[in-house]
Amino acid sequence: MSTAHRPTFAAAKGRESKFHNSQRRSHFSLPQHTKLKFRQPAQSASASSSSSIAPDSSSNVSVAPSIAGPSVTKRRDLKRELEVAEWEAKNKRRAKQGLEPLPLPASRADEGVEEDDEDGKRRREAIAKAIELDRDSNDDDDDDESVSSDNPSEAKPPNDDASASSSSESDSESGSDSGSEDEQTQLLLELEKIKAERLAEKTRLAHLNAATETLSRQDEIARGNPLLNLQNAFQRDTPQPLATEDSPNFAVSKRWDHDVIFKNQASAAGNTGRQDGKGGFVNDLTRSEFHRKFMHRYIK
């Protein structure tokens, strides 16, 4: 006998789970890098930067790196290391062939430093020579001034004619200097005046062009809009006389909305208030008045 129809007085209960007592962790979840790493003394010192090379006829040619101090940290010269490695490989091949070893190639940095030193020496020598020449010229000027101020009797010539000639020469020189200065001042004033006139003329032309463009734009707007230019719109509606050679006419004989599909819909629908108004407005392109006229004009 089945017990499916019996009521459930005691519901089924599952057993107690014990999976939560055991845990599984991945090593990726564990804390890592718990200690700081410090740079050691002379860690990045280049072994080839301070190497002593002893070229020998044998193939066992090595580079002896120097021990850098605890406070010396240099950047590795990878290019120099590559050159030294190539040099060692070439010497090994030459030793196998019975040839003499090649000399160690000089670093390009040292060559550049030597060239810079030579250029710097030349530049410093030229500057020193220029300073000495300037100093000598200043000393000569000071000596001349001191001699003329200390010994006025020696500075004056013994003859009155010579003194008169020297005074006239000095006056002429001072006059020429003052005249040249006045001419320079006048030239500068004229140049400033010319610049001001050119700037004023340029500004005036710019204002004139802007005003002309504004007027032409306003005229185009007024002529293009029929609401603002009613006279021109009325002239377009009226028939224009034929153009002759003496008086050419470029006016359009028809309005822009003359040849449209739905034209005079009010008269077509009989809403004009006239007694002869025709009814029967048709909202169909193939049966409209425009379509019939078009077919009669171009297809027939």
Backbone as numpy.savetxt, mean C-alpha at the origin, in Angstrom:
# Nx Ny Nz CAx CAy CAz Cx Cy Cz
-51.97 -74.35 32.60 -52.83 -73.17 32.60 -51.93 -71.93 32.60
-52.27 -71.01 31.74 -51.46 -69.80 31.60 -51.74 -68.84 32.75
-50.71 -68.14 33.12 -50.85 -67.15 34.20 -50.75 -65.73 33.68
-50.98 -65.57 32.34 -50.85 -64.25 31.76 -51.97 -63.33 32.21
-53.10 -63.93 32.65 -54.23 -63.08 33.03 -54.18 -62.68 34.50
-53.19 -63.21 35.21 -53.14 -62.90 36.64 -52.62 -61.48 36.86
-53.12 -60.83 37.86 -52.61 -59.48 38.17 -51.18 -59.55 38.72
-50.44 -58.45 38.53 -49.05 -58.39 38.97 -49.01 -57.77 40.35
-48.98 -58.65 41.37 -48.89 -58.14 42.74 -47.45 -57.79 43.10
-46.50 -58.55 42.60 -45.08 -58.29 42.91 -44.35 -58.13 41.57
-43.98 -56.90 41.29 -43.29 -56.64 40.01 -41.90 -57.24 40.02
-41.38 -57.55 38.85 -40.04 -58.13 38.74 -39.00 -57.06 39.07
-38.03 -57.41 39.85 -36.98 -56.49 40.28 -35.64 -56.98 39.77
-34.89 -56.09 39.22 -33.56 -56.44 38.74 -32.57 -56.53 39.88
-31.46 -57.22 39.59 -30.44 -57.34 40.62 -29.63 -56.06 40.72
-28.98 -55.88 41.80 -28.18 -54.68 42.04 -26.94 -54.70 41.14
-26.70 -53.56 40.46 -25.56 -53.47 39.54 -24.29 -53.16 40.33
-23.22 -53.80 39.93 -21.93 -53.57 40.59 -20.87 -53.01 39.60
-21.37 -52.53 38.46 -20.41 -51.99 37.47 -19.80 -50.67 37.92
-20.51 -49.94 38.80 -19.98 -48.64 39.21 -18.80 -48.79 40.17
-18.62 -49.98 40.70 -17.50 -50.16 41.61 -16.16 -50.22 40.86
-16.18 -50.64 39.61 -14.94 -50.73 38.83 -14.89 -49.55 37.85
-13.73 -48.95 37.73 -13.54 -47.80 36.83 -12.36 -48.07 35.90
-12.44 -47.50 34.72 -11.38 -47.64 33.75 -10.98 -46.24 33.26
-9.72 -45.97 33.34 -9.21 -44.67 32.89 -8.13 -44.90 31.83
-8.08 -43.97 30.89 -7.05 -44.02 29.87 -5.83 -43.23 30.32
-4.67 -43.57 29.78 -3.46 -42.85 30.16 -3.47 -41.42 29.58
-4.34 -41.19 28.59 -4.47 -39.83 28.07 -5.14 -38.91 29.07
-5.95 -39.47 29.96 -6.64 -38.66 30.97 -5.75 -38.35 32.16
-4.64 -39.06 32.31 -3.76 -38.82 33.44 -3.00 -37.51 33.24
-2.63 -36.85 34.32 -1.86 -35.59 34.20 -0.48 -35.85 33.62
-0.11 -35.04 32.67 1.18 -35.17 32.01 1.90 -33.83 32.03
3.20 -33.86 31.76 4.05 -32.66 31.75 3.91 -31.91 33.08
4.19 -32.61 34.14 4.06 -32.01 35.47 5.33 -31.30 35.92
6.39 -31.32 35.10 7.64 -30.67 35.47 8.05 -29.71 34.36
8.57 -28.58 34.75 9.05 -27.59 33.80 10.44 -27.97 33.31
10.68 -27.70 32.06 11.98 -27.98 31.46 12.73 -26.66 31.31
13.92 -26.61 31.85 14.75 -25.40 31.80 15.89 -25.62 30.82
16.31 -24.54 30.18 17.42 -24.61 29.25 18.73 -24.78 30.01
19.52 -25.73 29.59 20.78 -25.99 30.24 21.84 -24.99 29.76
22.86 -24.74 30.56 23.92 -23.82 30.13 24.62 -24.33 28.89
24.83 -23.40 27.93 25.52 -23.70 26.66 24.83 -24.82 25.90
23.50 -24.85 25.99 22.76 -25.91 25.31 22.73 -25.68 23.80
22.59 -24.40 23.39 22.49 -24.10 21.97 23.79 -23.57 21.40
24.92 -23.83 22.09 26.22 -23.37 21.58 26.58 -24.16 20.34
27.08 -23.46 19.36 27.46 -24.11 18.11 28.86 -24.69 18.24
28.97 -25.97 17.89 30.27 -26.62 18.00 31.22 -26.17 16.91
30.63 -25.76 15.76 31.49 -25.37 14.64 31.85 -23.90 14.66
31.18 -23.10 15.53 31.46 -21.67 15.54 32.82 -21.38 16.13
33.24 -22.16 17.14 34.54 -21.93 17.77 35.39 -23.19 17.68
35.44 -23.75 16.49 36.18 -25.01 16.30 37.58 -24.71 15.80
38.48 -25.57 16.17 39.88 -25.44 15.72 40.16 -26.59 14.77
40.45 -26.23 13.51 40.64 -27.24 12.47 42.13 -27.47 12.27
42.54 -28.71 12.24 43.94 -29.05 11.99 44.00 -29.89 10.73
44.19 -29.28 9.54 44.22 -30.06 8.29 45.43 -30.98 8.27
45.19 -32.20 7.86 46.24 -33.21 7.83 46.11 -34.00 6.54
47.19 -34.64 6.17 47.16 -35.42 4.93 46.31 -36.65 5.07
46.11 -37.14 6.29 45.31 -38.34 6.49 43.85 -38.00 6.33
43.02 -39.04 6.24 41.59 -38.85 6.05 40.87 -38.59 7.34
41.51 -38.84 8.49 40.85 -38.64 9.78 40.98 -37.17 10.19
40.19 -36.32 9.52 40.18 -34.89 9.81 38.90 -34.61 10.57
39.04 -34.11 11.76 37.86 -33.87 12.61 37.89 -32.45 13.11
36.75 -32.02 13.59 36.58 -30.68 14.14 36.45 -30.82 15.64
37.32 -30.15 16.40 37.30 -30.24 17.86 36.48 -29.09 18.41
35.30 -29.36 18.93 34.49 -28.27 19.47 35.05 -27.80 20.79
34.95 -26.49 21.00 35.39 -25.90 22.26 34.26 -25.94 23.27
34.65 -26.07 24.51 33.65 -26.16 25.58 33.21 -24.76 25.94
31.93 -24.47 25.74 31.42 -23.14 26.04 31.15 -23.02 27.52
31.28 -21.82 28.03 31.05 -21.58 29.45 29.59 -21.67 29.80
29.28 -21.58 31.09 27.88 -21.70 31.50 27.04 -20.50 31.08
27.68 -19.35 30.81 26.89 -18.17 30.46 26.87 -17.89 28.97
27.54 -18.75 28.15 27.62 -18.53 26.72 26.54 -19.36 26.05
25.64 -18.71 25.34 24.62 -19.40 24.57 24.61 -18.79 23.18
24.99 -19.56 22.18 25.06 -19.07 20.82 24.10 -19.85 19.94
23.68 -19.21 18.88 22.80 -19.85 17.92 23.63 -20.71 16.96
23.12 -21.87 16.65 23.84 -22.77 15.77 23.85 -22.22 14.36
25.02 -22.28 13.75 25.17 -21.86 12.36 25.04 -23.10 11.49
23.82 -23.40 11.08 23.57 -24.62 10.33 24.26 -24.58 8.96
24.31 -23.40 8.37 24.97 -23.29 7.07 26.46 -23.60 7.18
27.07 -23.09 8.26 28.49 -23.36 8.47 28.73 -24.84 8.73
27.85 -25.46 9.51 27.98 -26.89 9.77 27.88 -27.69 8.48
26.96 -27.29 7.58 26.82 -27.99 6.31 28.08 -27.83 5.45
28.65 -26.63 5.44 29.88 -26.43 4.68 31.02 -27.29 5.22
31.12 -27.37 6.55 32.19 -28.19 7.15 31.97 -29.67 6.83
30.71 -30.13 6.87 30.43 -31.53 6.56 30.77 -31.84 5.10
30.43 -30.93 4.19 30.79 -31.15 2.79 32.31 -31.16 2.60
32.97 -30.27 3.33 34.44 -30.22 3.25 35.05 -31.53 3.73
34.53 -32.09 4.82 35.04 -33.36 5.32 34.79 -34.49 4.33
33.59 -34.50 3.72 33.28 -35.57 2.76 34.19 -35.48 1.54
34.44 -34.25 1.06 35.34 -34.10 -0.09 36.76 -34.55 0.25
37.21 -34.21 1.44 38.56 -34.63 1.83 38.67 -36.15 1.95
37.60 -36.79 2.43 37.63 -38.25 2.51 37.75 -38.86 1.12
36.97 -38.34 0.17 37.05 -38.86 -1.20 38.43 -38.59 -1.81
38.96 -37.40 -1.54 40.28 -37.08 -2.09 41.37 -37.94 -1.44
41.20 -38.26 -0.13 42.18 -39.13 0.53 42.15 -40.54 -0.07
40.94 -41.01 -0.41 40.85 -42.33 -1.04 41.50 -42.32 -2.42
41.39 -41.19 -3.11 41.99 -41.09 -4.43 43.47 -40.76 -4.39
43.98 -40.48 -3.18 45.39 -40.16 -3.04 45.72 -38.71 -3.31
44.74 -37.83 -3.15 44.96 -36.41 -3.39 45.13 -35.68 -2.06
45.64 -34.47 -2.16 45.82 -33.67 -0.95 44.48 -33.11 -0.48
44.31 -32.95 0.83 43.04 -32.41 1.32 42.89 -30.93 0.99
41.66 -30.53 0.82 41.37 -29.12 0.52 41.42 -28.30 1.80
41.77 -27.02 1.69 41.75 -26.17 2.89 40.32 -25.88 3.33
40.19 -25.56 4.59 38.86 -25.28 5.14 38.33 -23.98 4.54
37.12 -24.00 3.98 36.57 -22.76 3.40 36.26 -21.75 4.50
36.56 -20.49 4.20 36.27 -19.42 5.17 34.77 -19.15 5.18
34.28 -18.85 6.35 32.85 -18.57 6.50 32.52 -17.26 5.83
31.33 -17.21 5.25 30.90 -15.99 4.57 30.63 -14.87 5.56
30.26 -15.25 6.77 30.02 -14.23 7.79 31.30 -13.49 8.11
32.44 -14.26 8.22 33.72 -13.61 8.49 34.13 -12.71 7.33
33.89 -13.20 6.07 34.21 -12.35 4.93 33.41 -11.07 4.94
32.09 -11.20 5.27 31.26 -10.01 5.33 31.71 -9.07 6.42
32.15 -9.64 7.56 32.63 -8.78 8.65 33.89 -8.05 8.23
34.82 -8.78 7.52 36.04 -8.13 7.06 35.74 -7.02 6.07
34.81 -7.29 5.13 34.45 -6.25 4.16 33.83 -5.06 4.86
32.94 -5.35 5.84 32.33 -4.25 6.58 33.39 -3.46 7.33
34.38 -4.18 7.89 35.45 -3.47 8.61 36.24 -2.57 7.66
36.57 -3.08 6.46 37.31 -2.26 5.51 36.50 -1.04 5.07
35.23 -1.26 4.78 34.39 -0.13 4.39 34.27 0.87 5.53
34.13 0.35 6.75 34.04 1.26 7.89 35.31 2.05 8.09
36.47 1.39 7.90 37.74 2.11 8.03 37.86 3.21 6.99
37.51 2.90 5.74 37.57 3.92 4.70 36.63 5.08 5.01
35.42 4.75 5.46 34.46 5.81 5.77 34.95 6.67 6.92
35.51 6.02 7.95 36.01 6.79 9.09 37.19 7.67 8.69
38.08 7.15 7.83 39.21 7.96 7.37 38.73 9.18 6.58
37.73 8.97 5.71 37.22 10.10 4.93 36.57 11.14 5.82
35.82 10.69 6.84 35.18 11.63 7.76 36.23 12.39 8.55
37.28 11.69 8.98 38.34 12.37 9.74 39.05 13.41 8.88
39.32 13.08 7.60 39.95 14.06 6.71 39.07 15.28 6.51
37.76 15.06 6.33 36.85 16.19 6.14 36.81 17.07 7.38
36.80 16.44 8.56 36.79 17.22 9.81 38.07 18.03 9.96
39.22 17.42 9.61 40.49 18.15 9.71 40.53 19.34 8.75
40.05 19.14 7.51 40.02 20.25 6.56 39.12 21.37 7.03
37.96 21.01 7.57 37.05 22.03 8.09 37.68 22.77 9.26
38.36 22.01 10.12 39.01 22.64 11.27 40.13 23.57 10.82
40.91 23.17 9.81 41.98 24.03 9.30 41.44 25.32 8.71
40.34 25.19 7.95 39.75 26.40 7.36 39.22 27.33 8.43
38.61 26.79 9.48 38.12 27.62 10.58 39.28 28.29 11.30
40.39 27.55 11.49 41.55 28.14 12.16 42.14 29.28 11.34
42.20 29.11 10.02 42.72 30.18 9.16 41.85 31.42 9.24
40.53 31.23 9.23 39.63 32.38 9.34 39.81 33.08 10.68
39.92 32.29 11.75 40.10 32.90 13.08 41.43 33.65 13.16
42.50 33.10 12.56 43.80 33.78 12.58 43.74 35.10 11.83
43.07 35.12 10.69 42.96 36.36 9.93 42.19 37.42 10.71
41.09 36.98 11.35 40.31 37.94 12.12 41.10 38.47 13.31
41.85 37.58 13.99 42.63 38.02 15.16 43.74 38.98 14.74
44.39 38.71 13.62 45.47 39.60 13.15 44.92 40.97 12.79
43.79 41.00 12.12 43.21 42.28 11.73 42.73 43.07 12.92
42.25 42.38 13.97 41.76 43.08 15.16 42.91 43.51 16.07
43.98 42.70 16.18 45.09 43.04 17.08 45.99 44.11 16.48
46.26 44.07 15.21 47.17 45.01 14.55 46.42 45.82 13.51
45.68 46.83 13.95 44.96 47.64 12.96 45.89 48.44 12.08
47.10 48.83 12.63 48.05 49.62 11.82 48.62 48.79 10.68
48.87 47.48 10.97 49.39 46.61 9.92 48.34 46.31 8.87
47.10 46.25 9.35 46.04 45.94 8.40 45.84 47.09 7.43
46.10 48.34 7.89 45.90 49.49 7.02 47.09 49.62 6.08
46.86 49.93 4.83 47.98 50.13 3.90 48.62 51.47 4.16
49.90 51.61 3.83 50.60 52.87 4.11 50.12 54.01 3.23
49.73 53.76 2.02 49.34 54.83 1.11 47.87 55.15 1.26
47.55 56.43 1.10 46.15 56.85 1.17 45.39 56.36 -0.05
46.08 56.34 -1.20 45.42 55.87 -2.42 45.03 54.39 -2.29
45.94 53.61 -1.70 45.63 52.19 -1.51 44.46 52.02 -0.56
44.46 52.83 0.52 43.35 52.74 1.47 42.04 53.14 0.82
42.10 54.17 -0.01 40.87 54.61 -0.68 40.38 53.53 -1.64
41.33 52.91 -2.36 40.94 51.86 -3.30 40.35 50.65 -2.57
41.00 50.28 -1.43 40.47 49.14 -0.67 39.09 49.45 -0.11
38.91 50.68 0.38 37.59 51.04 0.91 36.54 51.03 -0.19
36.94 51.52 -1.38 35.98 51.51 -2.50 35.65 50.08 -2.91
36.68 49.20 -2.90 36.43 47.80 -3.24 35.50 47.15 -2.23
35.75 47.41 -0.93 34.88 46.83 0.10 33.47 47.37 -0.03
33.36 48.69 -0.33 32.03 49.26 -0.51 31.32 48.63 -1.70
32.08 48.43 -2.78 31.47 47.82 -3.97 31.05 46.38 -3.69
31.90 45.64 -2.95 31.54 44.26 -2.61 30.30 44.22 -1.73
30.27 45.09 -0.71 29.09 45.11 0.16 27.86 45.54 -0.61
28.06 46.52 -1.53 26.92 46.94 -2.34 26.42 45.84 -3.25
27.36 45.10 -3.84 26.96 43.98 -4.71 26.26 42.89 -3.91
26.77 42.62 -2.70 26.12 41.61 -1.85 24.71 42.05 -1.49
24.58 43.31 -1.07 23.24 43.79 -0.70 22.33 43.81 -1.92
22.90 44.19 -3.10 22.08 44.18 -4.31 21.61 42.79 -4.67
22.50 41.81 -4.55 22.11 40.43 -4.84 21.05 39.93 -3.86
21.19 40.31 -2.60 20.17 39.92 -1.61 18.83 40.56 -1.94
18.85 41.85 -2.33 17.60 42.51 -2.70 16.97 41.84 -3.92
17.80 41.49 -4.90 17.27 40.81 -6.08 16.66 39.46 -5.72
17.34 38.73 -4.84 16.78 37.45 -4.39 15.44 37.64 -3.71
15.36 38.66 -2.85 14.10 38.92 -2.15 12.99 39.26 -3.14
13.31 40.10 -4.12 12.31 40.46 -5.12 11.87 39.25 -5.94
12.83 38.41 -6.30 12.48 37.20 -7.05 11.58 36.28 -6.25
11.88 36.13 -4.97 11.03 35.29 -4.12 9.63 35.87 -4.00
9.55 37.20 -3.86 8.23 37.84 -3.79 7.45 37.63 -5.09
8.12 37.80 -6.23 7.46 37.58 -7.51 7.00 36.14 -7.66
7.83 35.20 -7.20 7.46 33.79 -7.28 6.23 33.49 -6.42
6.20 34.04 -5.22 5.03 33.84 -4.36 3.78 34.46 -4.98
3.96 35.63 -5.61 2.82 36.29 -6.25 2.29 35.46 -7.41
3.20 34.92 -8.22 2.77 34.08 -9.34 2.05 32.83 -8.85
2.58 32.22 -7.79 1.92 31.02 -7.23 0.53 31.36 -6.73
0.37 32.51 -6.05 -0.94 32.89 -5.54 -1.92 33.14 -6.68
-1.45 33.80 -7.77 -2.32 34.05 -8.91 -2.75 32.74 -9.58
-1.83 31.82 -9.72 -2.18 30.53 -10.33 -3.18 29.77 -9.47
-2.99 29.81 -8.16 -3.92 29.12 -7.27 -5.30 29.74 -7.34
-5.36 31.09 -7.39 -6.66 31.76 -7.47 -7.35 31.44 -8.79
-6.59 31.42 -9.90 -7.18 31.10 -11.20 -7.68 29.65 -11.23
-6.92 28.75 -10.64 -7.34 27.35 -10.59 -8.61 27.19 -9.77
-8.70 27.89 -8.65 -9.90 27.82 -7.81 -11.10 28.39 -8.55
-10.89 29.51 -9.28 -12.00 30.13 -10.01 -12.51 29.20 -11.11
-11.58 28.56 -11.84 -12.00 27.64 -12.89 -12.74 26.43 -12.31
-12.29 25.96 -11.16 -12.97 24.81 -10.54 -14.39 25.18 -10.14
-14.57 26.39 -9.54 -15.92 26.84 -9.17 -16.79 27.03 -10.41
-16.20 27.57 -11.49 -16.97 27.78 -12.71 -17.41 26.46 -13.33
-16.52 25.48 -13.35 -16.88 24.17 -13.90 -17.96 23.50 -13.06
-17.85 23.62 -11.74 -18.87 23.02 -10.88 -20.23 23.67 -11.10
-20.24 25.01 -11.24 -21.51 25.70 -11.47 -22.11 25.32 -12.82
-21.27 25.20 -13.85 -21.75 24.82 -15.18 -22.32 23.40 -15.17
-21.64 22.49 -14.51 -22.14 21.11 -14.42 -23.47 21.06 -13.67
-23.59 21.85 -12.60 -24.85 21.87 -11.85 -26.00 22.39 -12.70
-25.76 23.48 -13.44 -26.81 24.04 -14.30 -27.20 23.06 -15.40
-26.23 22.43 -16.03 -26.54 21.47 -17.09 -27.31 20.27 -16.55
-26.96 19.82 -15.37 -27.68 18.69 -14.78 -29.11 19.07 -14.45
-29.29 20.26 -13.88 -30.65 20.72 -13.58 -31.47 20.87 -14.86
-30.85 21.37 -15.93 -31.56 21.51 -17.19 -31.97 20.16 -17.75
-31.07 19.16 -17.66 -31.41 17.82 -18.14 -32.56 17.22 -17.34
-32.51 17.43 -16.02 -33.60 16.90 -15.18 -34.92 17.56 -15.54
-34.89 18.89 -15.75 -36.13 19.61 -16.06 -36.68 19.21 -17.42
-35.81 18.98 -18.41 -36.27 18.60 -19.73 -36.70 17.14 -19.79
-36.11 16.30 -18.99 -36.45 14.89 -19.03 -37.73 14.54 -18.29
-38.09 15.31 -17.28 -39.29 15.04 -16.50 -40.46 15.82 -17.09
-41.49 15.16 -17.59 -42.62 15.91 -18.18 -43.40 16.71 -17.15
-43.36 16.32 -15.88 -44.09 17.07 -14.86 -43.44 18.42 -14.59
-42.10 18.49 -14.72 -41.40 19.75 -14.51 -41.32 20.59 -15.78
-41.48 19.97 -16.92 -41.39 20.68 -18.20 -42.68 20.41 -18.98
-43.76 21.05 -18.56 -45.05 20.81 -19.19 -45.09 21.34 -20.62
-44.43 22.46 -20.86 -44.44 23.04 -22.19 -43.82 22.09 -23.20
-42.71 21.47 -22.82 -42.08 20.52 -23.72 -42.95 19.29 -23.94
-43.65 18.84 -22.87 -44.55 17.70 -23.00 -45.71 18.01 -23.93
-46.27 19.23 -23.83 -47.37 19.61 -24.71 -46.89 19.73 -26.16
-45.68 20.21 -26.34 -45.15 20.31 -27.69 -44.96 18.94 -28.32
-44.66 17.94 -27.50 -44.52 16.59 -28.04 -45.85 16.02 -28.49
-46.94 16.39 -27.76 -48.26 15.88 -28.13 -48.74 16.48 -29.44
-48.43 17.75 -29.66 -48.89 18.42 -30.88 -48.06 17.97 -32.06
-48.67 17.87 -33.24 -47.90 17.47 -34.43 -46.89 18.54 -34.79
-45.69 18.11 -35.11 -44.60 18.99 -35.45 -44.50 19.12 -36.96
-44.14 20.32 -37.45 -43.95 20.47 -38.90 -42.73 19.69 -39.37
-42.74 19.43 -40.68 -41.63 18.67 -41.24 -40.35 19.49 -41.16
-39.26 18.80 -40.89 -37.97 19.47 -40.75 -37.41 19.79 -42.12
-36.82 20.94 -42.23 -36.18 21.37 -43.47 -34.68 21.40 -43.25
-33.98 21.69 -44.32 -32.54 21.75 -44.22 -32.08 22.94 -43.39
-32.86 24.07 -43.50 -32.46 25.27 -42.76 -32.78 25.15 -41.28
-33.93 24.53 -40.97 -34.35 24.42 -39.57 -34.58 22.96 -39.24
-33.55 22.22 -38.88 -33.74 20.80 -38.54 -34.50 20.65 -37.24
-35.36 19.62 -37.19 -36.18 19.37 -36.01 -35.89 17.96 -35.53
-35.46 17.87 -34.27 -35.12 16.58 -33.70 -36.14 16.13 -32.66
-37.32 16.74 -32.62 -38.33 16.39 -31.63 -38.98 15.06 -32.00
-39.41 14.31 -30.99 -40.06 13.02 -31.20 -41.54 13.26 -31.50
-42.03 12.63 -32.55 -43.42 12.87 -32.95 -44.40 12.15 -32.04
-44.00 11.07 -31.38 -44.90 10.31 -30.52 -44.40 10.34 -29.09
-45.33 10.17 -28.19 -44.97 10.08 -26.79 -44.34 8.72 -26.50
-43.70 8.63 -25.36 -43.02 7.39 -25.01 -44.00 6.28 -24.66
-45.26 6.67 -24.26 -46.26 5.68 -23.90 -47.34 5.55 -24.98
-46.96 5.90 -26.21 -47.97 5.84 -27.27 -48.24 4.41 -27.70
-47.21 3.65 -27.92 -47.35 2.30 -28.44 -47.18 1.31 -27.31
-48.23 1.11 -26.53 -48.22 0.16 -25.42 -49.34 -0.84 -25.61
-49.32 -1.88 -24.81 -50.31 -2.95 -24.99 -51.67 -2.51 -24.50
-51.75 -2.11 -23.24 -53.04 -1.71 -22.66 -53.09 -0.19 -22.67
-53.68 0.37 -23.71 -53.79 1.82 -23.85 -55.27 2.17 -23.90
-55.60 3.26 -23.19 -56.99 3.73 -23.14 -57.92 2.62 -22.64
-57.60 2.06 -21.50 -58.42 1.00 -20.94 -59.78 1.53 -20.49
-59.79 2.79 -20.02 -61.06 3.34 -19.56 -62.04 3.47 -20.72
-61.58 3.95 -21.87 -62.48 4.07 -23.02 -62.88 2.69 -23.54
-61.95 1.74 -23.46 -62.28 0.39 -23.93 -63.30 -0.28 -23.04
-63.27 0.05 -21.74 -64.21 -0.57 -20.82 -65.51 0.21 -20.71
-65.61 1.37 -21.40 -66.83 2.15 -21.33 -66.96 2.95 -20.06
-65.86 3.34 -19.43 -65.90 4.11 -18.18 -65.56 5.58 -18.39
-65.62 6.05 -19.63 -65.29 7.45 -19.90 -66.46 8.38 -19.70
-67.62 7.86 -19.56 -68.80 8.71 -19.41 -69.43 9.12 -20.72
-68.86 8.72 -21.84 -69.43 9.06 -23.13 -70.55 8.08 -23.48
-71.39 8.58 -24.34 -72.48 7.70 -24.76 -72.01 6.68 -25.79
-70.97 7.10 -26.55 -70.47 6.18 -27.56 -69.34 5.29 -27.04
-69.17 5.28 -25.71 -68.11 4.45 -25.15 -68.38 2.98 -25.38
-67.39 2.30 -25.81 -67.52 0.89 -26.09 -67.19 0.08 -24.85
-67.95 -0.92 -24.60 -67.70 -1.79 -23.48 -66.99 -3.05 -23.91
-66.89 -3.97 -22.98 -66.28 -5.25 -23.30 -64.77 -5.23 -23.20
-64.26 -4.86 -22.03 -62.81 -4.88 -21.81 -62.34 -6.33 -21.73
-61.31 -6.62 -22.50 -60.77 -7.98 -22.57 -59.34 -7.94 -22.04
-59.09 -8.70 -20.99 -57.75 -8.78 -20.41 -57.03 -9.99 -20.99
-56.85 -9.95 -22.30 -56.20 -11.04 -23.01 -55.35 -10.43 -24.11
-54.09 -10.82 -24.15 -53.17 -10.23 -25.11 -53.52 -10.61 -26.54
-54.01 -11.81 -26.74 -54.27 -12.27 -28.10 -55.58 -11.73 -28.66
-56.46 -11.26 -27.78 -57.73 -10.74 -28.27 -57.88 -9.25 -28.02
-56.82 -8.59 -27.64 -56.90 -7.16 -27.38 -56.83 -6.38 -28.68
-57.18 -5.11 -28.58 -57.14 -4.23 -29.75 -55.71 -4.05 -30.25
-54.79 -3.99 -29.33 -53.39 -3.82 -29.72 -52.90 -5.02 -30.52
-53.32 -6.23 -30.10 -52.87 -7.42 -30.81 -53.46 -7.48 -32.21
-54.71 -7.08 -32.34 -55.33 -7.10 -33.67 -54.67 -6.09 -34.60
-54.37 -4.90 -34.07 -53.69 -3.90 -34.90 -52.27 -4.35 -35.27
-51.60 -4.97 -34.34 -50.25 -5.45 -34.60 -50.24 -6.52 -35.68
-51.18 -7.49 -35.58 -51.25 -8.55 -36.57 -51.64 -8.01 -37.93
-52.55 -7.01 -37.93 -52.99 -6.43 -39.20 -51.86 -5.64 -39.86
-51.00 -5.07 -39.04 -49.94 -4.20 -39.60 -48.73 -5.00 -40.06
-48.32 -5.99 -39.29 -47.05 -6.66 -39.57 -47.21 -8.07 -40.16
-48.33 -8.72 -39.91 -48.48 -10.11 -40.34 -49.31 -10.21 -41.61
-50.26 -9.36 -41.77 -51.17 -9.46 -42.91 -50.44 -9.20 -44.22
